[in-house]
Coordinates of C-alpha atoms and ligand atoms in Angstrom, one line a residue:
M738 CA -85.9 38.3 34.4
T739 CA -82.5 37.4 37.3
T740 CA -80.6 39.3 35.9
S741 CA -80.3 42.9 35.8
G742 CA -81.3 45.1 32.0
I743 CA -78.6 46.8 32.0
D744 CA -76.1 44.3 32.5
Q745 CA -76.8 42.2 29.9
V746 CA -77.7 45.4 27.2
N747 CA -73.6 46.1 28.8
G748 CA -72.6 42.9 27.9
H749 CA -71.5 42.6 31.0
S750 CA -72.8 38.6 31.2
D751 CA -72.9 35.9 30.0
F752 CA -76.4 34.6 30.3
R753 CA -78.6 35.6 27.8
P754 CA -82.7 34.5 27.8
E755 CA -85.4 34.6 25.4
L756 CA -86.1 38.5 25.7
P757 CA -88.4 39.5 22.8
I758 CA -85.7 42.1 20.3
R759 CA -88.4 44.7 21.1
T760 CA -87.0 44.3 24.8
M761 CA -83.5 44.1 24.2
D762 CA -84.1 47.7 22.6
L763 CA -86.1 49.1 24.8
L764 CA -83.5 48.1 27.1
R765 CA -80.4 49.7 25.1
E766 CA -82.0 52.6 24.6
R767 CA -82.2 53.8 28.3
N768 CA -78.6 52.5 28.8
D769 CA -77.6 54.9 25.9
D770 CA -80.3 57.9 27.2
L771 CA -78.8 57.4 31.1
R772 CA -75.0 57.3 30.2
D773 CA -74.9 60.7 28.0
R774 CA -77.4 62.1 30.5
A775 CA -74.3 61.1 33.2
V776 CA -70.8 62.3 30.9
S777 CA -72.9 65.3 28.5
N778 CA -73.8 68.7 29.8
A779 CA -73.4 70.9 27.0
E780 CA -74.1 74.4 29.3
A781 CA -71.8 73.4 31.9
V782 CA -68.4 71.8 29.1
R783 CA -69.6 75.2 27.7
R784 CA -68.6 77.1 30.9
Q785 CA -65.8 74.9 31.6
R786 CA -64.5 75.8 28.0
S787 CA -65.6 79.6 29.1
L788 CA -63.0 78.9 32.0
G789 CA -60.2 77.6 29.8
K790 CA -59.9 74.4 30.9
R791 CA -60.7 71.1 29.8
T792 CA -63.9 68.5 31.0
A793 CA -62.5 65.7 33.7
R794 CA -63.3 62.7 30.8
E795 CA -60.9 64.6 28.2
R796 CA -58.1 65.3 30.7
L797 CA -58.0 61.6 31.4
E798 CA -57.9 61.0 27.3
M799 CA -55.2 63.5 27.2
L800 CA -53.4 61.6 30.3
L801 CA -54.0 58.2 29.4
D802 CA -53.1 55.5 26.5
K803 CA -55.2 55.6 24.1
D804 CA -58.7 53.8 24.8
S805 CA -56.8 51.9 27.7
F806 CA -59.8 53.8 30.1
T807 CA -62.1 52.1 32.6
E808 CA -64.6 53.8 34.2
I809 CA -66.4 52.9 37.7
E810 CA -69.6 54.1 39.4
L811 CA -70.1 56.2 36.2
Y812 CA -73.8 55.9 37.3
R813 CA -73.7 56.7 41.3
R814 CA -74.7 59.8 42.0
H815 CA -75.3 62.0 45.7
Q816 CA -78.8 60.5 47.7
A817 CA -78.5 63.7 49.9
H818 CA -82.3 66.0 51.0
G819 CA -82.6 69.5 52.3
L820 CA -81.5 73.0 50.8
K821 CA -82.8 72.0 47.4
V822 CA -80.0 69.7 46.6
S823 CA -82.7 67.1 46.1
E824 CA -84.1 68.6 43.4
H825 CA -81.5 68.5 41.6
R826 CA -79.7 65.3 41.2
P827 CA -77.4 64.1 37.8
H828 CA -76.8 61.3 37.0
T829 CA -73.9 60.9 38.3
D830 CA -71.7 62.7 41.0
G831 CA -68.8 65.5 40.6
V832 CA -66.0 62.4 39.4
V833 CA -64.3 60.4 36.9
A834 CA -63.3 57.3 38.1
G835 CA -60.9 54.4 37.9
S836 CA -58.0 52.9 35.8
G837 CA -55.9 53.0 32.8
T838 CA -52.8 52.3 31.4
I839 CA -49.2 54.6 31.1
E840 CA -46.9 54.0 28.7
G841 CA -48.6 50.3 29.3
R842 CA -48.8 50.1 32.5
R843 CA -51.6 50.0 35.7
V844 CA -53.0 53.4 37.7
F845 CA -55.7 54.3 38.8
V846 CA -56.6 57.7 37.9
Y847 CA -59.7 60.2 39.1
A848 CA -60.6 63.1 38.0
Q849 CA -63.2 66.0 39.2
D850 CA -66.1 67.8 36.7
F851 CA -66.2 71.1 38.1
T852 CA -69.6 71.5 35.7
I853 CA -71.8 68.6 39.0
F854 CA -71.5 71.1 42.1
G855 CA -68.3 72.8 41.6
G856 CA -66.9 69.6 41.3
S857 CA -67.1 70.2 45.6
L858 CA -67.5 66.4 47.3
G859 CA -69.9 64.4 49.0
Q860 CA -70.9 61.3 50.6
A861 CA -70.9 59.6 46.5
H862 CA -68.3 61.6 45.5
A863 CA -66.1 60.0 48.7
A864 CA -66.9 57.0 48.1
K865 CA -66.1 56.8 43.9
I866 CA -62.8 57.9 45.8
H867 CA -62.4 56.2 48.5
K868 CA -62.7 53.2 46.4
V869 CA -60.0 53.8 43.6
M870 CA -57.8 54.3 45.9
D871 CA -57.8 51.2 48.0
M872 CA -58.4 49.5 44.4
A873 CA -55.2 51.4 43.9
I874 CA -53.0 49.8 46.6
D875 CA -54.7 46.3 46.3
T876 CA -52.6 46.5 43.4
G877 CA -50.1 48.3 43.9
S878 CA -50.3 50.5 40.9
P879 CA -49.8 54.6 41.5
V880 CA -53.0 56.9 42.3
I881 CA -53.5 60.3 40.0
A882 CA -55.9 62.8 40.8
L883 CA -57.3 65.6 39.0
N884 CA -58.6 67.8 41.2
D885 CA -60.9 70.9 40.5
S886 CA -62.7 71.6 42.6
G887 CA -64.8 73.5 45.6
G888 CA -64.2 72.2 48.3
A889 CA -66.9 70.1 51.1
R890 CA -70.2 70.3 49.0
I891 CA -71.8 72.5 51.7
Q892 CA -74.9 70.6 51.1
E893 CA -73.9 67.7 52.2
G894 CA -72.6 68.7 56.0
V895 CA -70.3 66.0 58.0
M896 CA -71.0 63.7 55.6
A897 CA -68.8 66.0 53.3
L898 CA -66.3 65.9 55.4
D899 CA -66.2 62.3 56.4
G900 CA -65.8 61.9 53.1
Y901 CA -62.5 64.4 53.1
G902 CA -61.6 62.3 56.7
G903 CA -61.4 58.5 54.4
I904 CA -59.4 60.6 51.6
F905 CA -56.5 61.7 53.8
R906 CA -56.8 58.3 56.1
R907 CA -56.2 56.6 53.0
Q908 CA -53.4 58.8 51.1
V909 CA -51.7 58.2 54.3
A910 CA -51.5 54.6 54.7
A911 CA -50.6 54.5 51.3
S912 CA -48.2 56.8 51.6
G913 CA -44.1 55.0 50.8
V914 CA -46.1 52.1 49.0
I915 CA -47.9 53.5 45.7
P916 CA -47.1 56.6 43.8
Q917 CA -49.7 59.3 44.8
I918 CA -49.9 62.4 42.7
A919 CA -52.5 65.3 42.5
V920 CA -52.6 67.4 39.0
V921 CA -54.5 70.7 40.5
L922 CA -56.6 72.5 36.8
G923 CA -58.6 74.2 38.9
P924 CA -59.5 75.7 41.9
S925 CA -58.4 73.5 45.2
A926 CA -60.3 74.9 47.7
G927 CA -61.0 73.4 51.7
G928 CA -60.6 70.1 52.2
A929 CA -59.6 69.5 48.3
A930 CA -56.2 71.5 49.5
Y931 CA -55.0 69.3 52.2
S932 CA -55.1 66.4 49.4
P933 CA -52.4 67.1 46.7
A934 CA -50.7 68.7 50.6
L935 CA -50.5 65.1 51.4
A936 CA -49.4 63.3 47.5
D937 CA -45.5 62.7 46.6
F938 CA -46.7 65.5 44.2
T939 CA -48.7 67.9 42.8
F940 CA -49.2 69.4 39.6
M941 CA -50.3 73.2 38.8
V942 CA -50.9 74.8 35.9
R943 CA -50.0 79.2 36.1
G944 CA -54.2 81.0 35.3
T945 CA -56.3 78.5 36.5
A946 CA -55.0 76.3 39.6
Q947 CA -55.4 77.3 42.7
M948 CA -55.4 76.3 46.5
Y949 CA -55.8 77.7 50.2
L950 CA -57.9 76.8 52.5
T951 CA -59.5 79.7 53.4
G952 CA -60.9 82.0 49.9
P953 CA -60.3 85.6 49.1
D954 CA -64.2 85.9 50.2
V955 CA -63.2 84.8 53.7
V956 CA -59.8 85.9 54.2
Q957 CA -61.7 89.5 53.9
A958 CA -64.6 88.8 56.8
V959 CA -61.9 87.8 59.3
S960 CA -58.8 90.1 58.1
G961 CA -59.9 92.6 56.2
E962 CA -57.2 91.5 53.4
K963 CA -58.4 92.3 50.0
V964 CA -57.0 89.6 47.4
T965 CA -57.8 87.7 44.0
H966 CA -57.7 83.9 44.4
D967 CA -54.3 84.0 42.7
E968 CA -52.4 85.9 44.8
L969 CA -53.8 83.9 47.5
G970 CA -52.6 80.5 46.2
G971 CA -52.0 80.5 42.5
A972 CA -49.1 78.2 40.8
S973 CA -46.7 81.2 40.9
V974 CA -47.6 81.0 44.4
H975 CA -47.2 77.5 46.0
G976 CA -44.6 76.8 43.1
E977 CA -42.3 79.7 44.0
L978 CA -43.1 80.7 47.5
S979 CA -45.3 77.4 49.4
G980 CA -43.7 74.4 47.6
V981 CA -47.4 73.3 47.9
A982 CA -46.5 72.3 44.0
S983 CA -43.7 70.5 42.5
F984 CA -44.4 71.4 39.1
V985 CA -46.3 73.7 37.5
H986 CA -47.4 74.0 33.9
D987 CA -48.1 77.5 31.4
D988 CA -51.0 74.5 30.1
E989 CA -53.1 71.5 30.8
E990 CA -51.7 69.8 27.8
S991 CA -48.0 70.2 28.8
C992 CA -48.8 70.0 32.4
L993 CA -50.4 66.0 31.9
E994 CA -47.4 65.4 29.5
D995 CA -45.2 65.7 32.2
V996 CA -47.2 63.9 34.6
R997 CA -47.5 60.9 32.3
Y998 CA -42.8 61.0 32.4
L999 CA -43.0 61.4 35.8
V1000 CA -44.8 58.2 36.3
S1001 CA -42.5 56.6 32.9
M1002 CA -39.5 57.0 35.7
L1003 CA -41.1 55.7 38.8
P1004 CA -41.9 52.2 40.5
S1005 CA -45.4 51.0 40.6
N1006 CA -45.2 50.2 44.2
N1007 CA -42.6 50.1 47.3
L1008 CA -41.6 46.2 46.0
E1009 CA -40.8 47.6 42.4
S1010 CA -37.3 47.9 41.1
P1011 CA -38.0 51.8 39.4
P1012 CA -38.7 50.5 35.2
A1013 CA -34.7 50.8 34.4
H1014 CA -33.7 51.4 30.1
E1015 CA -31.2 49.1 28.5
P1016 CA -27.9 50.3 29.7
V1017 CA -25.7 52.7 26.9
G1018 CA -22.2 52.2 27.7
A1019 CA -22.3 54.8 31.0
V1020 CA -19.3 52.9 32.8
D1021 CA -16.9 53.4 30.2
D1022 CA -18.2 57.7 28.9
V1023 CA -15.2 59.4 29.2
R1024 CA -16.7 63.7 29.1
P1025 CA -13.8 66.1 29.1
E1026 CA -16.7 68.9 29.5
F1027 CA -17.1 68.0 33.3
A1028 CA -14.2 70.6 34.2
S1029 CA -15.0 73.3 31.8
I1030 CA -19.0 73.0 34.0
V1031 CA -17.2 74.4 37.6
P1032 CA -15.1 76.2 38.0
V1033 CA -12.1 76.1 39.8
E1034 CA -12.2 79.5 41.8
P1035 CA -14.5 78.1 44.5
N1036 CA -17.2 81.2 44.9
K1037 CA -17.7 81.3 41.7
P1038 CA -21.0 80.6 39.8
Y1039 CA -22.0 78.4 37.1
D1040 CA -25.8 76.1 36.9
M1041 CA -25.4 72.8 38.6
R1042 CA -28.3 71.4 36.4
T1043 CA -25.3 71.6 33.1
L1044 CA -23.3 69.3 35.2
I1045 CA -26.8 67.4 35.7
A1046 CA -27.5 67.1 32.2
E1047 CA -24.0 65.5 31.4
L1048 CA -24.0 63.1 34.2
V1049 CA -27.4 61.9 33.2
D1050 CA -28.3 59.3 29.9
D1051 CA -29.4 61.5 26.4
G1052 CA -29.2 65.0 28.9
E1053 CA -32.6 64.2 29.9
F1054 CA -34.0 65.5 33.4
L1055 CA -36.8 66.3 35.3
E1056 CA -36.4 68.7 38.3
V1057 CA -38.8 68.8 41.1
H1058 CA -39.5 72.4 42.6
E1059 CA -37.8 74.2 40.2
G1060 CA -38.7 77.2 41.6
W1061 CA -39.0 76.9 44.9
A1062 CA -35.8 76.6 47.1
R1063 CA -33.5 77.5 43.9
N1064 CA -31.0 76.8 46.0
V1065 CA -30.9 73.3 45.5
V1066 CA -31.1 71.0 42.8
V1067 CA -33.7 67.6 42.9
A1068 CA -33.9 65.9 40.1
F1069 CA -34.9 62.6 38.3
G1070 CA -33.2 61.1 35.1
R1071 CA -31.2 58.4 34.3
I1072 CA -27.5 56.8 35.1
D1073 CA -26.9 54.1 32.1
G1074 CA -30.6 53.1 31.9
A1075 CA -31.3 53.0 36.1
V1076 CA -33.3 55.8 37.2
V1077 CA -31.8 57.8 40.0
G1078 CA -32.6 60.8 42.2
M1079 CA -30.7 63.6 42.0
V1080 CA -29.9 66.3 44.7
G1081 CA -27.3 68.8 43.7
N1082 CA -26.2 72.3 45.4
Q1083 CA -26.6 75.3 42.8
P1084 CA -24.5 78.2 43.4
M1085 CA -25.8 80.0 40.7
V1086 CA -28.4 80.9 44.0
F1087 CA -27.5 82.3 47.1
A1088 CA -23.6 80.4 46.2
G1089 CA -25.2 77.1 47.6
V1090 CA -26.1 77.0 50.5
L1091 CA -27.9 75.9 52.3
D1092 CA -31.2 77.8 54.5
I1093 CA -34.2 76.1 55.9
E1094 CA -36.3 76.0 52.5
A1095 CA -33.5 74.0 50.4
S1096 CA -33.6 71.0 53.6
Q1097 CA -37.0 71.1 53.5
K1098 CA -36.9 70.6 50.2
A1099 CA -34.2 67.8 49.5
A1100 CA -35.6 65.7 52.2
R1101 CA -38.6 65.2 50.9
F1102 CA -37.4 64.4 47.8
V1103 CA -35.0 61.8 49.5
R1104 CA -37.8 60.3 51.7
F1105 CA -39.5 59.3 48.5
C1106 CA -36.5 58.2 46.5
D1107 CA -35.9 56.2 49.5
A1108 CA -39.1 54.6 50.4
F1109 CA -39.9 53.8 46.4
G1110 CA -36.0 51.9 46.2
I1111 CA -35.0 54.7 44.0
P1112 CA -31.1 55.5 44.3
L1113 CA -29.5 58.1 45.3
V1114 CA -27.0 60.8 43.6
S1115 CA -26.0 64.0 46.3
L1116 CA -23.7 66.4 44.5
V1117 CA -22.3 68.5 46.8
D1118 CA -20.9 72.0 46.1
V1119 CA -22.0 74.4 49.5
P1120 CA -20.7 76.4 51.6
G1121 CA -22.1 76.3 54.6
F1122 CA -25.5 76.7 55.9
L1123 CA -27.0 80.7 56.1
P1124 CA -26.4 81.9 58.8
G1125 CA -28.3 84.8 60.2
T1126 CA -30.9 85.5 62.7
A1127 CA -33.6 84.9 60.6
Q1128 CA -32.4 81.5 59.7
E1129 CA -31.6 80.5 63.4
H1130 CA -35.2 82.5 64.4
A1131 CA -36.9 80.4 62.4
G1132 CA -35.4 76.8 63.5
V1133 CA -32.8 76.2 60.8
I1134 CA -31.2 74.0 64.1
R1135 CA -34.6 71.9 63.2
H1136 CA -35.3 71.9 59.4
G1137 CA -31.9 71.3 58.9
A1138 CA -32.6 67.9 60.9
K1139 CA -34.6 66.9 58.9
L1140 CA -32.1 66.5 55.4
L1141 CA -30.0 65.0 58.0
Y1142 CA -32.4 63.0 59.4
A1143 CA -33.8 61.6 55.5
Y1144 CA -29.9 60.7 54.7
C1145 CA -29.3 58.6 57.5
E1146 CA -32.3 57.1 57.2
A1147 CA -31.8 56.1 53.4
T1148 CA -30.9 51.8 52.9
V1149 CA -31.1 53.1 49.2
P1150 CA -27.7 53.1 47.4
R1151 CA -26.5 55.8 47.8
I1152 CA -23.4 58.1 46.1
Q1153 CA -21.4 61.3 46.5
V1154 CA -20.2 63.3 44.2
I1155 CA -17.9 66.6 46.1
V1156 CA -17.4 68.7 42.8
R1157 CA -15.7 72.0 44.6
K1158 CA -16.6 72.3 48.3
A1159 CA -17.8 70.5 51.1
Y1160 CA -17.8 72.9 54.5
G1161 CA -19.0 72.2 58.7
G1162 CA -22.2 70.5 58.7
A1163 CA -23.8 71.6 55.4
Y1164 CA -20.7 68.9 54.3
I1165 CA -22.0 66.2 56.6
V1166 CA -25.9 66.8 55.9
M1167 CA -24.9 66.3 52.1
D1168 CA -24.5 62.5 52.2
S1169 CA -21.4 62.2 53.7
R1170 CA -19.5 58.7 54.9
S1171 CA -20.6 59.6 58.4
I1172 CA -24.1 59.7 58.2
G1173 CA -23.5 56.6 55.1
T1174 CA -23.2 57.1 52.1
D1175 CA -22.2 54.2 50.5
L1176 CA -19.6 56.1 48.0
S1177 CA -17.9 58.9 48.2
L1178 CA -15.6 60.3 44.9
A1179 CA -14.2 64.3 45.3
W1180 CA -12.0 65.5 42.0
P1181 CA -9.0 66.8 42.7
T1182 CA -9.7 70.7 43.4
N1183 CA -12.4 69.5 46.7
E1184 CA -12.1 71.8 49.3
I1185 CA -13.5 69.3 52.1
A1186 CA -13.2 71.1 56.0
V1187 CA -14.4 72.3 59.2
M1188 CA -14.5 76.5 57.9
G1189 CA -12.7 78.4 54.7
A1190 CA -9.4 79.0 55.4
E1191 CA -10.2 82.6 56.4
G1192 CA -12.3 82.0 59.1
A1193 CA -10.7 79.3 59.8
V1194 CA -7.0 80.8 60.9
N1195 CA -9.2 84.1 62.1
V1196 CA -10.6 81.4 64.8
I1197 CA -7.7 79.4 66.4
F1198 CA -4.7 81.7 66.2
R1199 CA -6.6 84.9 67.1
K1200 CA -4.2 85.4 70.2
E1201 CA -1.0 85.2 67.6
L1202 CA -2.3 87.4 64.8
A1203 CA -3.4 89.9 67.7
A1204 CA 0.4 90.0 69.4
S1205 CA 2.5 89.8 65.6
A1206 CA 4.4 93.1 64.4
D1207 CA 3.1 92.1 60.7
P1208 CA 0.2 90.4 61.1
D1209 CA -1.1 90.2 57.6
A1210 CA 2.5 88.2 56.8
L1211 CA 1.5 86.2 59.2
R1212 CA -1.4 85.4 58.5
A1213 CA -1.0 84.4 54.3
E1214 CA 1.6 81.9 56.3
L1215 CA -0.9 80.5 58.3
L1216 CA -3.8 80.3 55.6
A1217 CA -1.1 78.6 53.4
E1218 CA -1.1 75.9 56.0
Y1219 CA -5.1 75.8 56.2
S1220 CA -4.9 74.7 52.5
E1221 CA -2.2 72.8 52.2
Q1222 CA -2.7 70.6 55.4
L1223 CA -6.3 70.4 55.3
V1224 CA -8.3 72.0 52.8
H1225 CA -8.0 68.9 49.9
P1226 CA -9.2 65.6 49.1
Y1227 CA -6.7 63.8 50.1
Y1228 CA -6.8 64.7 53.8
A1229 CA -10.3 63.3 53.6
A1230 CA -9.2 60.2 51.3
E1231 CA -6.1 59.1 52.8
R1232 CA -8.8 58.4 56.5
G1233 CA -11.2 56.2 54.5
L1234 CA -13.6 59.4 53.7
V1235 CA -13.5 59.9 50.2
D1236 CA -13.2 56.6 48.4
D1237 CA -11.7 57.6 45.0
V1238 CA -10.1 61.3 43.6
I1239 CA -11.2 61.1 40.5
D1240 CA -10.2 62.9 37.1
P1241 CA -14.3 65.0 36.0
S1242 CA -14.6 63.6 32.8
H1243 CA -15.1 60.3 34.3
T1244 CA -17.5 61.1 36.7
R1245 CA -20.3 60.0 34.4
S1246 CA -18.4 56.5 34.4
A1247 CA -17.4 55.8 38.2
V1248 CA -21.4 56.7 39.3
A1249 CA -22.6 54.4 36.5
R1250 CA -20.2 52.2 37.7
G1251 CA -20.7 52.5 41.5
L1252 CA -24.7 52.0 40.2
A1253 CA -23.9 49.0 39.2
M1254 CA -22.4 47.5 42.1
L1255 CA -24.2 48.9 44.5
R1256 CA -27.4 47.3 42.5
D1257 CA -28.1 44.7 44.3
K1258 CA -27.8 46.7 48.0
R1259 CA -30.6 45.7 51.2
R1260 CA -30.4 47.0 54.2
P1261 CA -32.5 45.7 56.7
T1262 CA -34.3 48.8 59.2
P1263 CA -34.6 47.7 63.0
A1264 CA -38.1 46.6 64.3
R1265 CA -39.7 49.9 65.8
K1266 CA -43.4 51.7 64.7
H1267 CA -41.3 54.4 63.3
G1268 CA -39.0 57.1 63.6
N1269 CA -39.7 60.3 64.8
V1270 CA -38.3 63.0 62.2
P1271 CA -38.1 66.4 63.3
L1272 CA -41.2 67.6 61.0
Ligands
HXC2544 C1 -71.8 73.5 47.6 C2 -70.7 74.4 45.2 C3 -69.1 74.4 46.0 C4 -69.3 73.6 47.1 C5 -68.8 75.8 44.4 N1 -70.4 74.6 44.1 N2 -68.1 75.2 45.4 N3 -71.1 73.8 45.1 N4 -70.2 73.0 48.2 N5 -68.4 73.8 48.5 C6 -70.9 75.2 42.8 C7 -71.4 77.0 43.0 O1 -72.5 77.0 44.2 C8 -71.9 76.8 41.9 O2 -73.2 76.4 41.5 C9 -71.2 76.0 40.5 O3 -70.3 75.4 42.0 C10 -70.0 76.7 40.4 O4 -69.9 77.8 41.6 P1 -68.5 78.8 40.7 O5 -69.1 80.3 42.1 O6 -70.1 79.8 40.4 O7 -67.3 79.4 40.0 P2 -65.9 80.4 40.2 O8 -67.2 82.0 40.1 O9 -65.8 80.1 39.0 O10 -66.1 79.8 41.6 C11 -65.3 79.1 41.8 C12 -65.0 78.9 43.8 C13 -65.6 79.0 44.8 C14 -63.8 79.9 44.1 C15 -64.4 77.6 43.9 O11 -67.2 78.6 44.3 C16 -65.8 79.5 46.0 O12 -64.9 79.0 45.9 N6 -66.6 78.1 46.0 C17 -66.9 77.8 47.3 C18 -65.6 77.6 48.0 C19 -64.9 76.9 49.8 O13 -65.0 77.8 50.7 N7 -64.7 75.4 49.7 C20 -64.6 75.2 51.4 C21 -65.8 74.1 51.7 S1 -65.6 74.3 53.4 P3 -74.2 76.8 39.9 O14 -75.0 75.7 39.9 O15 -74.7 77.9 40.7 O16 -73.6 76.4 38.7 C22 -64.0 72.7 53.3 C23 -64.0 72.5 54.1 C24 -63.0 70.5 54.6 O17 -64.3 72.5 52.4 C25 -61.9 70.7 55.1 C26 -61.3 69.5 55.3 C27 -59.7 69.4 55.7

């Protein structure tokens, strides 16, 4: 027999030798038995459930279109020796790998199986991941990792570390080429934590997911600090404090549902356009609601997300990093069927001021959108950068420069909508004309200036005010003069820095028309190895 028995019984070959029926049955039985042993371990599954977690295969079923999954290397298993590991050789390894579809579009996936060596990564486990990543890169398809792992498989020593290195190298090579999504559904310890950090988006589930480089035992041994797994690296920590998690969910079902939603808005690779829907007539949409969302008083808070909901089709959008750096909102949505990335200052949190974390959050989002051809709509209502020693000493200049860099570099269609105020450096950074926005729209109530009237008058008329017999009256007069001359959108519009001053109710139609106008924008970038982002 020249073809393997397993190929024959799987029907992988057209070659069908005249085998006696009995032999064929035996081969089939042997394969079924191997497959059973590879995919099921009742005790391990019971334990996984007791931890409130689904199995790797159940998760893939929830994530992918029905019956779309094709598995690779099911039978690959570890070849390690020593530390008694050779006595324990399941007929597979702790990761289920392959490909399927989401809303009919191809994705590559791997799901770590905590029931096998705690989902830890050894040589065979890593090789399977390398293979799906290579296939995803070769076919230009997103890669989705479902992580549930104790990190490097201790018994495999440096081979496990080598396996991680191979994943990281592939992730970086694929960055900006195919979307990469990490979903943390259990522990993601040690090396397992870097992979989500290198992904474009990271999802976590409250209560069961934790990410850290060194676990609580090591923390206690090194520093004496006692901390639980969740306190160290739970979903709330990464969703609200560190910013490592882009999305946090209460359960695996809603989490995987949102992964599907995200994928439905992303192109499969950097050469494709984002998946568009049919236009819905937004170019003629008049919405008086816009004006009632934004108070005229410059310092009165409102929720920028209400404005975003009014701007996008069906009021639907997907907010990224909802719980972290909430003074800026970043979200995907559709306007007249076309996918857009939106960056909006959030007046409801710290008056929408830009700070270190907001700059990092928005910069990474802008860079993602630019890498994958997603047009940017920036909704500006910003009093400036947050002043103070805490920010300055922590490097707000360096971090603010990240956002500046990201916008300056972006070649996708860019539309700026100044809805209320834009002051100083924050005006420049929030996609102003000077750094390359294609279309700048402003509402008539706008304040665009170097600084607010009060501060400006104090600086430029300090001597006059000090010498005046009636400084209050003089101040009032100067404030009125400053506001009249400089603090309105027409000063910028007359000088070509604002393309149009629009009625707020036309915001959606003006943006939709702008997107249509810019749809075919192409701007080649100069030949260079890469720029030097202020990391
Ligand atoms: C081998 C591991 C393992 C690992 C867990 N297991 N982690 N086996 N290598 N890294 C095995 C356990 O021995 C156990 O096997 C099974 O998985 C389940 O683990 P439990 O500890 O019983 O589960 P639980 O109580 O839920 O705790 C899960 C855990 C804990 C928090 C992940 O296992 C843990 O702390 N593991 C070590 C985490 C860690 O420090 N990893 C970093 C490795 S260094 P049995 O047979 O008993 O069921 C690293 C550096 C790479 O990754 C750097 C690259 C840049």
